[in-house]
Amino acid sequence: WPNTIDKVYRSFYPACKQNKYDILNIHSIYNGRDVLTKYMHTDTYVIATLRHPMDLLLSGLNYYGYVNRLRIMGKTIEDYLDNPQFLVSDWSPMNSMSYEIGLKDFNIPSGLKKSSLESDLKYTEEVERFLNWTEDNVDFFMISEKFDESLILLKDRLGWRIEDMIYFSLNTAASPPERNNVDTDTLLIKTKEFSYIDYLLYERMKVKLDRMIEEKGDELEVEVSKLRSLNKEFSEYCLERVEVDLTLQGSVKLLGNTLKGDLRDNKCCLEK
């Protein structure tokens, strides 16, 4: 990041002369299946994860130190959402999920807010074209707030076992993201204006996921419970909780997981 997949491969990976790559596990901007299949197999299964735009915004503003900078300037998160230009940074939360999935290749000016999009038919049509494109170019959208349910549904589509879906969290914030004394209702209204395309993408894909969850029924609850039990069992055996030595502009304290000293070569723990 912020390079697209083709630039990542040209910059960091040697040419794969006989076979294509099986897995892409690097943060980059997706620019479509046509580009992806130059470097990976034509049947590559494309997965993306979406998070509620308000939660993503609050997390990013805290993680990157924006909240501290706003406080020093005598500003609030609400001020920033009304006029993000006064806080210059390489990172912008405005429609950031859509941007990383390919929005930049569509004829939609960066920084366009909800009111402008809804008042201009050509932008409304272009946003709909982008949303349809994502459905054609991404096979499965996971939802962060329903992460375990998403993993079980993904397991079914890949033909994997529950044991293949066990995971460890790398790190979490030690305390909930600070809101700068802005209430939830105001934040929802402001972030929807600020990152409207992300909201449209998130809501469309969440409806699809909820439909899959409903179709799987009680079986899903049983499998989610089993996955969480396995996660707990492996976490207690393999991990110890530590404070992460990472400070971005004095922004946020993180708690992380590390393998217990006597298990750092344990294959069972390393594979999770």
PDB file of N, CA and C in Angstrom, residues 108-175:
ATOM      1  N   ILE A 108     -15.014   9.201 -10.485  1.00  0.00           N
ATOM      2  CA  ILE A 108     -15.618   9.835  -9.317  1.00  0.00           C
ATOM      3  C   ILE A 108     -14.535  10.653  -8.620  1.00  0.00           C
ATOM      4  N   PRO A 109     -14.649  11.969  -8.571  1.00  0.00           N
ATOM      5  CA  PRO A 109     -13.605  12.792  -7.948  1.00  0.00           C
ATOM      6  C   PRO A 109     -13.384  12.425  -6.481  1.00  0.00           C
ATOM      7  N   SER A 110     -12.133  12.415  -6.075  1.00  0.00           N
ATOM      8  CA  SER A 110     -11.840  12.142  -4.678  1.00  0.00           C
ATOM      9  C   SER A 110     -12.396  13.278  -3.816  1.00  0.00           C
ATOM     10  N   GLY A 111     -12.885  12.930  -2.644  1.00  0.00           N
ATOM     11  CA  GLY A 111     -13.409  13.943  -1.730  1.00  0.00           C
ATOM     12  C   GLY A 111     -14.844  14.339  -1.999  1.00  0.00           C
ATOM     13  N   LEU A 112     -15.508  13.648  -2.947  1.00  0.00           N
ATOM     14  CA  LEU A 112     -16.899  13.971  -3.237  1.00  0.00           C
ATOM     15  C   LEU A 112     -17.793  13.455  -2.118  1.00  0.00           C
ATOM     16  N   LYS A 113     -18.620  14.313  -1.556  1.00  0.00           N
ATOM     17  CA  LYS A 113     -19.462  13.926  -0.427  1.00  0.00           C
ATOM     18  C   LYS A 113     -20.856  13.476  -0.889  1.00  0.00           C
ATOM     19  N   LYS A 114     -21.620  12.947   0.063  1.00  0.00           N
ATOM     20  CA  LYS A 114     -22.925  12.363  -0.220  1.00  0.00           C
ATOM     21  C   LYS A 114     -23.846  13.343  -0.947  1.00  0.00           C
ATOM     22  N   SER A 115     -23.910  14.572  -0.478  1.00  0.00           N
ATOM     23  CA  SER A 115     -24.818  15.556  -1.071  1.00  0.00           C
ATOM     24  C   SER A 115     -24.493  15.803  -2.540  1.00  0.00           C
ATOM     25  N   SER A 116     -23.206  15.839  -2.881  1.00  0.00           N
ATOM     26  CA  SER A 116     -22.796  16.063  -4.269  1.00  0.00           C
ATOM     27  C   SER A 116     -23.085  14.845  -5.134  1.00  0.00           C
ATOM     28  N   LEU A 117     -22.856  13.662  -4.584  1.00  0.00           N
ATOM     29  CA  LEU A 117     -23.113  12.433  -5.333  1.00  0.00           C
ATOM     30  C   LEU A 117     -24.590  12.273  -5.660  1.00  0.00           C
ATOM     31  N   GLU A 118     -25.447  12.557  -4.692  1.00  0.00           N
ATOM     32  CA  GLU A 118     -26.874  12.349  -4.888  1.00  0.00           C
ATOM     33  C   GLU A 118     -27.492  13.391  -5.815  1.00  0.00           C
ATOM     34  N   SER A 119     -26.858  14.535  -5.954  1.00  0.00           N
ATOM     35  CA  SER A 119     -27.430  15.604  -6.768  1.00  0.00           C
ATOM     36  C   SER A 119     -26.983  15.564  -8.221  1.00  0.00           C
ATOM     37  N   ASP A 120     -26.096  14.652  -8.565  1.00  0.00           N
ATOM     38  CA  ASP A 120     -25.567  14.599  -9.932  1.00  0.00           C
ATOM     39  C   ASP A 120     -25.734  13.174 -10.472  1.00  0.00           C
ATOM     40  N   LEU A 121     -26.572  13.022 -11.486  1.00  0.00           N
ATOM     41  CA  LEU A 121     -26.907  11.705 -12.016  1.00  0.00           C
ATOM     42  C   LEU A 121     -25.690  10.950 -12.528  1.00  0.00           C
ATOM     43  N   LYS A 122     -24.743  11.666 -13.140  1.00  0.00           N
ATOM     44  CA  LYS A 122     -23.588  10.945 -13.699  1.00  0.00           C
ATOM     45  C   LYS A 122     -22.749  10.302 -12.608  1.00  0.00           C
ATOM     46  N   TYR A 123     -22.681  10.931 -11.440  1.00  0.00           N
ATOM     47  CA  TYR A 123     -21.941  10.331 -10.331  1.00  0.00           C
ATOM     48  C   TYR A 123     -22.730   9.183  -9.707  1.00  0.00           C
ATOM     49  N   THR A 124     -24.055   9.359  -9.624  1.00  0.00           N
ATOM     50  CA  THR A 124     -24.901   8.289  -9.087  1.00  0.00           C
ATOM     51  C   THR A 124     -24.752   7.031  -9.929  1.00  0.00           C
ATOM     52  N   GLU A 125     -24.759   7.188 -11.244  1.00  0.00           N
ATOM     53  CA  GLU A 125     -24.611   6.042 -12.150  1.00  0.00           C
ATOM     54  C   GLU A 125     -23.220   5.439 -12.051  1.00  0.00           C
ATOM     55  N   GLU A 126     -22.211   6.272 -11.879  1.00  0.00           N
ATOM     56  CA  GLU A 126     -20.838   5.771 -11.792  1.00  0.00           C
ATOM     57  C   GLU A 126     -20.619   5.005 -10.493  1.00  0.00           C
ATOM     58  N   VAL A 127     -21.229   5.464  -9.409  1.00  0.00           N
ATOM     59  CA  VAL A 127     -21.132   4.735  -8.139  1.00  0.00           C
ATOM     60  C   VAL A 127     -21.797   3.373  -8.269  1.00  0.00           C
ATOM     61  N   GLU A 128     -22.956   3.319  -8.925  1.00  0.00           N
ATOM     62  CA  GLU A 128     -23.635   2.040  -9.123  1.00  0.00           C
ATOM     63  C   GLU A 128     -22.783   1.110  -9.997  1.00  0.00           C
ATOM     64  N   ARG A 129     -22.121   1.675 -10.985  1.00  0.00           N
ATOM     65  CA  ARG A 129     -21.220   0.864 -11.827  1.00  0.00           C
ATOM     66  C   ARG A 129     -20.073   0.300 -10.996  1.00  0.00           C
ATOM     67  N   PHE A 130     -19.535   1.102 -10.078  1.00  0.00           N
ATOM     68  CA  PHE A 130     -18.460   0.631  -9.195  1.00  0.00           C
ATOM     69  C   PHE A 130     -18.952  -0.500  -8.290  1.00  0.00           C
ATOM     70  N   LEU A 131     -20.132  -0.329  -7.701  1.00  0.00           N
ATOM     71  CA  LEU A 131     -20.661  -1.356  -6.803  1.00  0.00           C
ATOM     72  C   LEU A 131     -20.904  -2.668  -7.543  1.00  0.00           C
ATOM     73  N   ASN A 132     -21.412  -2.583  -8.776  1.00  0.00           N
ATOM     74  CA  ASN A 132     -21.612  -3.791  -9.582  1.00  0.00           C
ATOM     75  C   ASN A 132     -20.271  -4.427  -9.943  1.00  0.00           C
ATOM     76  N   TRP A 133     -19.286  -3.590 -10.217  1.00  0.00           N
ATOM     77  CA  TRP A 133     -17.938  -4.089 -10.537  1.00  0.00           C
ATOM     78  C   TRP A 133     -17.345  -4.860  -9.364  1.00  0.00           C
ATOM     79  N   THR A 134     -17.535  -4.358  -8.156  1.00  0.00           N
ATOM     80  CA  THR A 134     -16.980  -5.062  -6.993  1.00  0.00           C
ATOM     81  C   THR A 134     -17.603  -6.451  -6.857  1.00  0.00           C
ATOM     82  N   GLU A 135     -18.896  -6.565  -7.150  1.00  0.00           N
ATOM     83  CA  GLU A 135     -19.550  -7.873  -7.047  1.00  0.00           C
ATOM     84  C   GLU A 135     -19.019  -8.845  -8.099  1.00  0.00           C
ATOM     85  N   ASP A 136     -18.607  -8.322  -9.253  1.00  0.00           N
ATOM     86  CA  ASP A 136     -18.047  -9.175 -10.309  1.00  0.00           C
ATOM     87  C   ASP A 136     -16.586  -9.533 -10.049  1.00  0.00           C
ATOM     88  N   ASN A 137     -15.878  -8.706  -9.301  1.00  0.00           N
ATOM     89  CA  ASN A 137     -14.430  -8.869  -9.166  1.00  0.00           C
ATOM     90  C   ASN A 137     -13.973  -9.334  -7.787  1.00  0.00           C
ATOM     91  N   VAL A 138     -14.891  -9.411  -6.834  1.00  0.00           N
ATOM     92  CA  VAL A 138     -14.585  -9.945  -5.505  1.00  0.00           C
ATOM     93  C   VAL A 138     -15.561 -11.085  -5.247  1.00  0.00           C
ATOM     94  N   ASP A 139     -15.030 -12.278  -4.943  1.00  0.00           N
ATOM     95  CA  ASP A 139     -15.879 -13.453  -4.787  1.00  0.00           C
ATOM     96  C   ASP A 139     -16.631 -13.473  -3.461  1.00  0.00           C
ATOM     97  N   PHE A 140     -16.013 -12.932  -2.412  1.00  0.00           N
ATOM     98  CA  PHE A 140     -16.645 -13.036  -1.088  1.00  0.00           C
ATOM     99  C   PHE A 140     -16.237 -11.856  -0.231  1.00  0.00           C
ATOM    100  N   PHE A 141     -17.230 -11.170   0.315  1.00  0.00           N
ATOM    101  CA  PHE A 141     -16.985 -10.060   1.239  1.00  0.00           C
ATOM    102  C   PHE A 141     -17.255 -10.525   2.659  1.00  0.00           C
ATOM    103  N   MET A 142     -16.209 -10.474   3.492  1.00  0.00           N
ATOM    104  CA  MET A 142     -16.377 -10.708   4.920  1.00  0.00           C
ATOM    105  C   MET A 142     -16.757  -9.388   5.577  1.00  0.00           C
ATOM    106  N   ILE A 143     -17.477  -9.461   6.680  1.00  0.00           N
ATOM    107  CA  ILE A 143     -17.844  -8.279   7.453  1.00  0.00           C
ATOM    108  C   ILE A 143     -17.148  -8.369   8.803  1.00  0.00           C
ATOM    109  N   SER A 144     -16.384  -7.355   9.136  1.00  0.00           N
ATOM    110  CA  SER A 144     -15.568  -7.385  10.349  1.00  0.00           C
ATOM    111  C   SER A 144     -16.406  -7.628  11.598  1.00  0.00           C
ATOM    112  N   GLU A 145     -17.573  -6.982  11.672  1.00  0.00           N
ATOM    113  CA  GLU A 145     -18.423  -7.121  12.854  1.00  0.00           C
ATOM    114  C   GLU A 145     -19.025  -8.521  12.965  1.00  0.00           C
ATOM    115  N   LYS A 146     -18.978  -9.295  11.896  1.00  0.00           N
ATOM    116  CA  LYS A 146     -19.441 -10.688  11.901  1.00  0.00           C
ATOM    117  C   LYS A 146     -18.312 -11.575  11.362  1.00  0.00           C
ATOM    118  N   PHE A 147     -17.150 -11.382  11.965  1.00  0.00           N
ATOM    119  CA  PHE A 147     -15.944 -12.011  11.439  1.00  0.00           C
ATOM    120  C   PHE A 147     -16.012 -13.541  11.525  1.00  0.00           C
ATOM    121  N   ASP A 148     -16.422 -14.071  12.663  1.00  0.00           N
ATOM    122  CA  ASP A 148     -16.469 -15.523  12.820  1.00  0.00           C
ATOM    123  C   ASP A 148     -17.521 -16.137  11.898  1.00  0.00           C
ATOM    124  N   GLU A 149     -18.675 -15.491  11.794  1.00  0.00           N
ATOM    125  CA  GLU A 149     -19.705 -15.985  10.871  1.00  0.00           C
ATOM    126  C   GLU A 149     -19.188 -15.960   9.431  1.00  0.00           C
ATOM    127  N   SER A 150     -18.445 -14.895   9.093  1.00  0.00           N
ATOM    128  CA  SER A 150     -17.876 -14.799   7.749  1.00  0.00           C
ATOM    129  C   SER A 150     -16.894 -15.932   7.482  1.00  0.00           C
ATOM    130  N   LEU A 151     -16.073 -16.256   8.493  1.00  0.00           N
ATOM    131  CA  LEU A 151     -15.097 -17.329   8.326  1.00  0.00           C
ATOM    132  C   LEU A 151     -15.769 -18.677   8.084  1.00  0.00           C
ATOM    133  N   ILE A 152     -16.857 -18.945   8.788  1.00  0.00           N
ATOM    134  CA  ILE A 152     -17.559 -20.212   8.598  1.00  0.00           C
ATOM    135  C   ILE A 152     -18.139 -20.289   7.182  1.00  0.00           C
ATOM    136  N   LEU A 153     -18.726 -19.215   6.707  1.00  0.00           N
ATOM    137  CA  LEU A 153     -19.264 -19.194   5.348  1.00  0.00           C
ATOM    138  C   LEU A 153     -18.142 -19.315   4.317  1.00  0.00           C
ATOM    139  N   LEU A 154     -17.016 -18.682   4.592  1.00  0.00           N
ATOM    140  CA  LEU A 154     -15.865 -18.797   3.692  1.00  0.00           C
ATOM    141  C   LEU A 154     -15.354 -20.235   3.670  1.00  0.00           C
ATOM    142  N   LYS A 155     -15.298 -20.858   4.834  1.00  0.00           N
ATOM    143  CA  LYS A 155     -14.879 -22.262   4.937  1.00  0.00           C
ATOM    144  C   LYS A 155     -15.704 -23.140   3.993  1.00  0.00           C
ATOM    145  N   ASP A 156     -17.010 -22.928   3.997  1.00  0.00           N
ATOM    146  CA  ASP A 156     -17.888 -23.730   3.147  1.00  0.00           C
ATOM    147  C   ASP A 156     -17.561 -23.532   1.673  1.00  0.00           C
ATOM    148  N   ARG A 157     -17.269 -22.303   1.295  1.00  0.00           N
ATOM    149  CA  ARG A 157     -17.009 -22.013  -0.111  1.00  0.00           C
ATOM    150  C   ARG A 157     -15.652 -22.537  -0.570  1.00  0.00           C
ATOM    151  N   LEU A 158     -14.698 -22.623   0.349  1.00  0.00           N
ATOM    152  CA  LEU A 158     -13.366 -23.116  -0.007  1.00  0.00           C
ATOM    153  C   LEU A 158     -13.219 -24.618   0.206  1.00  0.00           C
ATOM    154  N   GLY A 159     -14.204 -25.227   0.845  1.00  0.00           N
ATOM    155  CA  GLY A 159     -14.118 -26.651   1.130  1.00  0.00           C
ATOM    156  C   GLY A 159     -13.088 -26.970   2.199  1.00  0.00           C
ATOM    157  N   TRP A 160     -12.907 -26.071   3.164  1.00  0.00           N
ATOM    158  CA  TRP A 160     -11.941 -26.265   4.241  1.00  0.00           C
ATOM    159  C   TRP A 160     -12.633 -26.800   5.494  1.00  0.00           C
ATOM    160  N   ARG A 161     -11.815 -27.070   6.520  1.00  0.00           N
ATOM    161  CA  ARG A 161     -12.325 -27.536   7.805  1.00  0.00           C
ATOM    162  C   ARG A 161     -12.378 -26.366   8.792  1.00  0.00           C
ATOM    163  N   ILE A 162     -13.120 -26.528   9.861  1.00  0.00           N
ATOM    164  CA  ILE A 162     -13.149 -25.489  10.894  1.00  0.00           C
ATOM    165  C   ILE A 162     -11.744 -25.264  11.446  1.00  0.00           C
ATOM    166  N   GLU A 163     -10.976 -26.333  11.598  1.00  0.00           N
ATOM    167  CA  GLU A 163      -9.615 -26.212  12.129  1.00  0.00           C
ATOM    168  C   GLU A 163      -8.733 -25.331  11.247  1.00  0.00           C
ATOM    169  N   ASP A 164      -9.064 -25.229   9.970  1.00  0.00           N
ATOM    170  CA  ASP A 164      -8.296 -24.378   9.056  1.00  0.00           C
ATOM    171  C   ASP A 164      -8.590 -22.895   9.275  1.00  0.00           C
ATOM    172  N   MET A 165      -9.656 -22.580  10.011  1.00  0.00           N
ATOM    173  CA  MET A 165     -10.083 -21.194  10.176  1.00  0.00           C
ATOM    174  C   MET A 165      -9.664 -20.601  11.516  1.00  0.00           C
ATOM    175  N   ILE A 166      -8.976 -21.378  12.369  1.00  0.00           N
ATOM    176  CA  ILE A 166      -8.514 -20.858  13.663  1.00  0.00           C
ATOM    177  C   ILE A 166      -7.574 -19.682  13.422  1.00  0.00           C
ATOM    178  N   TYR A 167      -7.715 -18.632  14.202  1.00  0.00           N
ATOM    179  CA  TYR A 167      -6.889 -17.441  13.997  1.00  0.00           C
ATOM    180  C   TYR A 167      -6.523 -16.810  15.337  1.00  0.00           C
ATOM    181  N   PHE A 168      -5.439 -16.030  15.330  1.00  0.00           N
ATOM    182  CA  PHE A 168      -5.019 -15.230  16.478  1.00  0.00           C
ATOM    183  C   PHE A 168      -5.111 -13.759  16.098  1.00  0.00           C
ATOM    184  N   SER A 169      -5.558 -12.919  17.009  1.00  0.00           N
ATOM    185  CA  SER A 169      -5.551 -11.470  16.784  1.00  0.00           C
ATOM    186  C   SER A 169      -4.142 -10.937  17.018  1.00  0.00           C
ATOM    187  N   LEU A 170      -3.637 -10.151  16.074  1.00  0.00           N
ATOM    188  CA  LEU A 170      -2.284  -9.607  16.198  1.00  0.00           C
ATOM    189  C   LEU A 170      -2.227  -8.564  17.306  1.00  0.00           C
ATOM    190  N   ASN A 171      -3.165  -7.611  17.288  1.00  0.00           N
ATOM    191  CA  ASN A 171      -3.202  -6.606  18.347  1.00  0.00           C
ATOM    192  C   ASN A 171      -4.586  -5.974  18.420  1.00  0.00           C
ATOM    193  N   THR A 172      -4.875  -5.354  19.551  1.00  0.00           N
ATOM    194  CA  THR A 172      -6.129  -4.641  19.753  1.00  0.00           C
ATOM    195  C   THR A 172      -5.835  -3.385  20.567  1.00  0.00           C
ATOM    196  N   ALA A 173      -6.699  -2.395  20.440  1.00  0.00           N
ATOM    197  CA  ALA A 173      -6.538  -1.181  21.235  1.00  0.00           C
ATOM    198  C   ALA A 173      -6.803  -1.490  22.700  1.00  0.00           C
ATOM    199  N   ALA A 174      -6.030  -0.875  23.581  1.00  0.00           N
ATOM    200  CA  ALA A 174      -6.191  -1.119  25.016  1.00  0.00           C
ATOM    201  C   ALA A 174      -7.490  -0.531  25.546  1.00  0.00           C
ATOM    202  N   SER A 175      -8.027   0.468  24.850  1.00  0.00           N
ATOM    203  CA  SER A 175      -9.290   1.090  25.264  1.00  0.00           C
ATOM    204  C   SER A 175     -10.074   1.466  24.007  1.00  0.00           C
TER     205      SER A 175
END
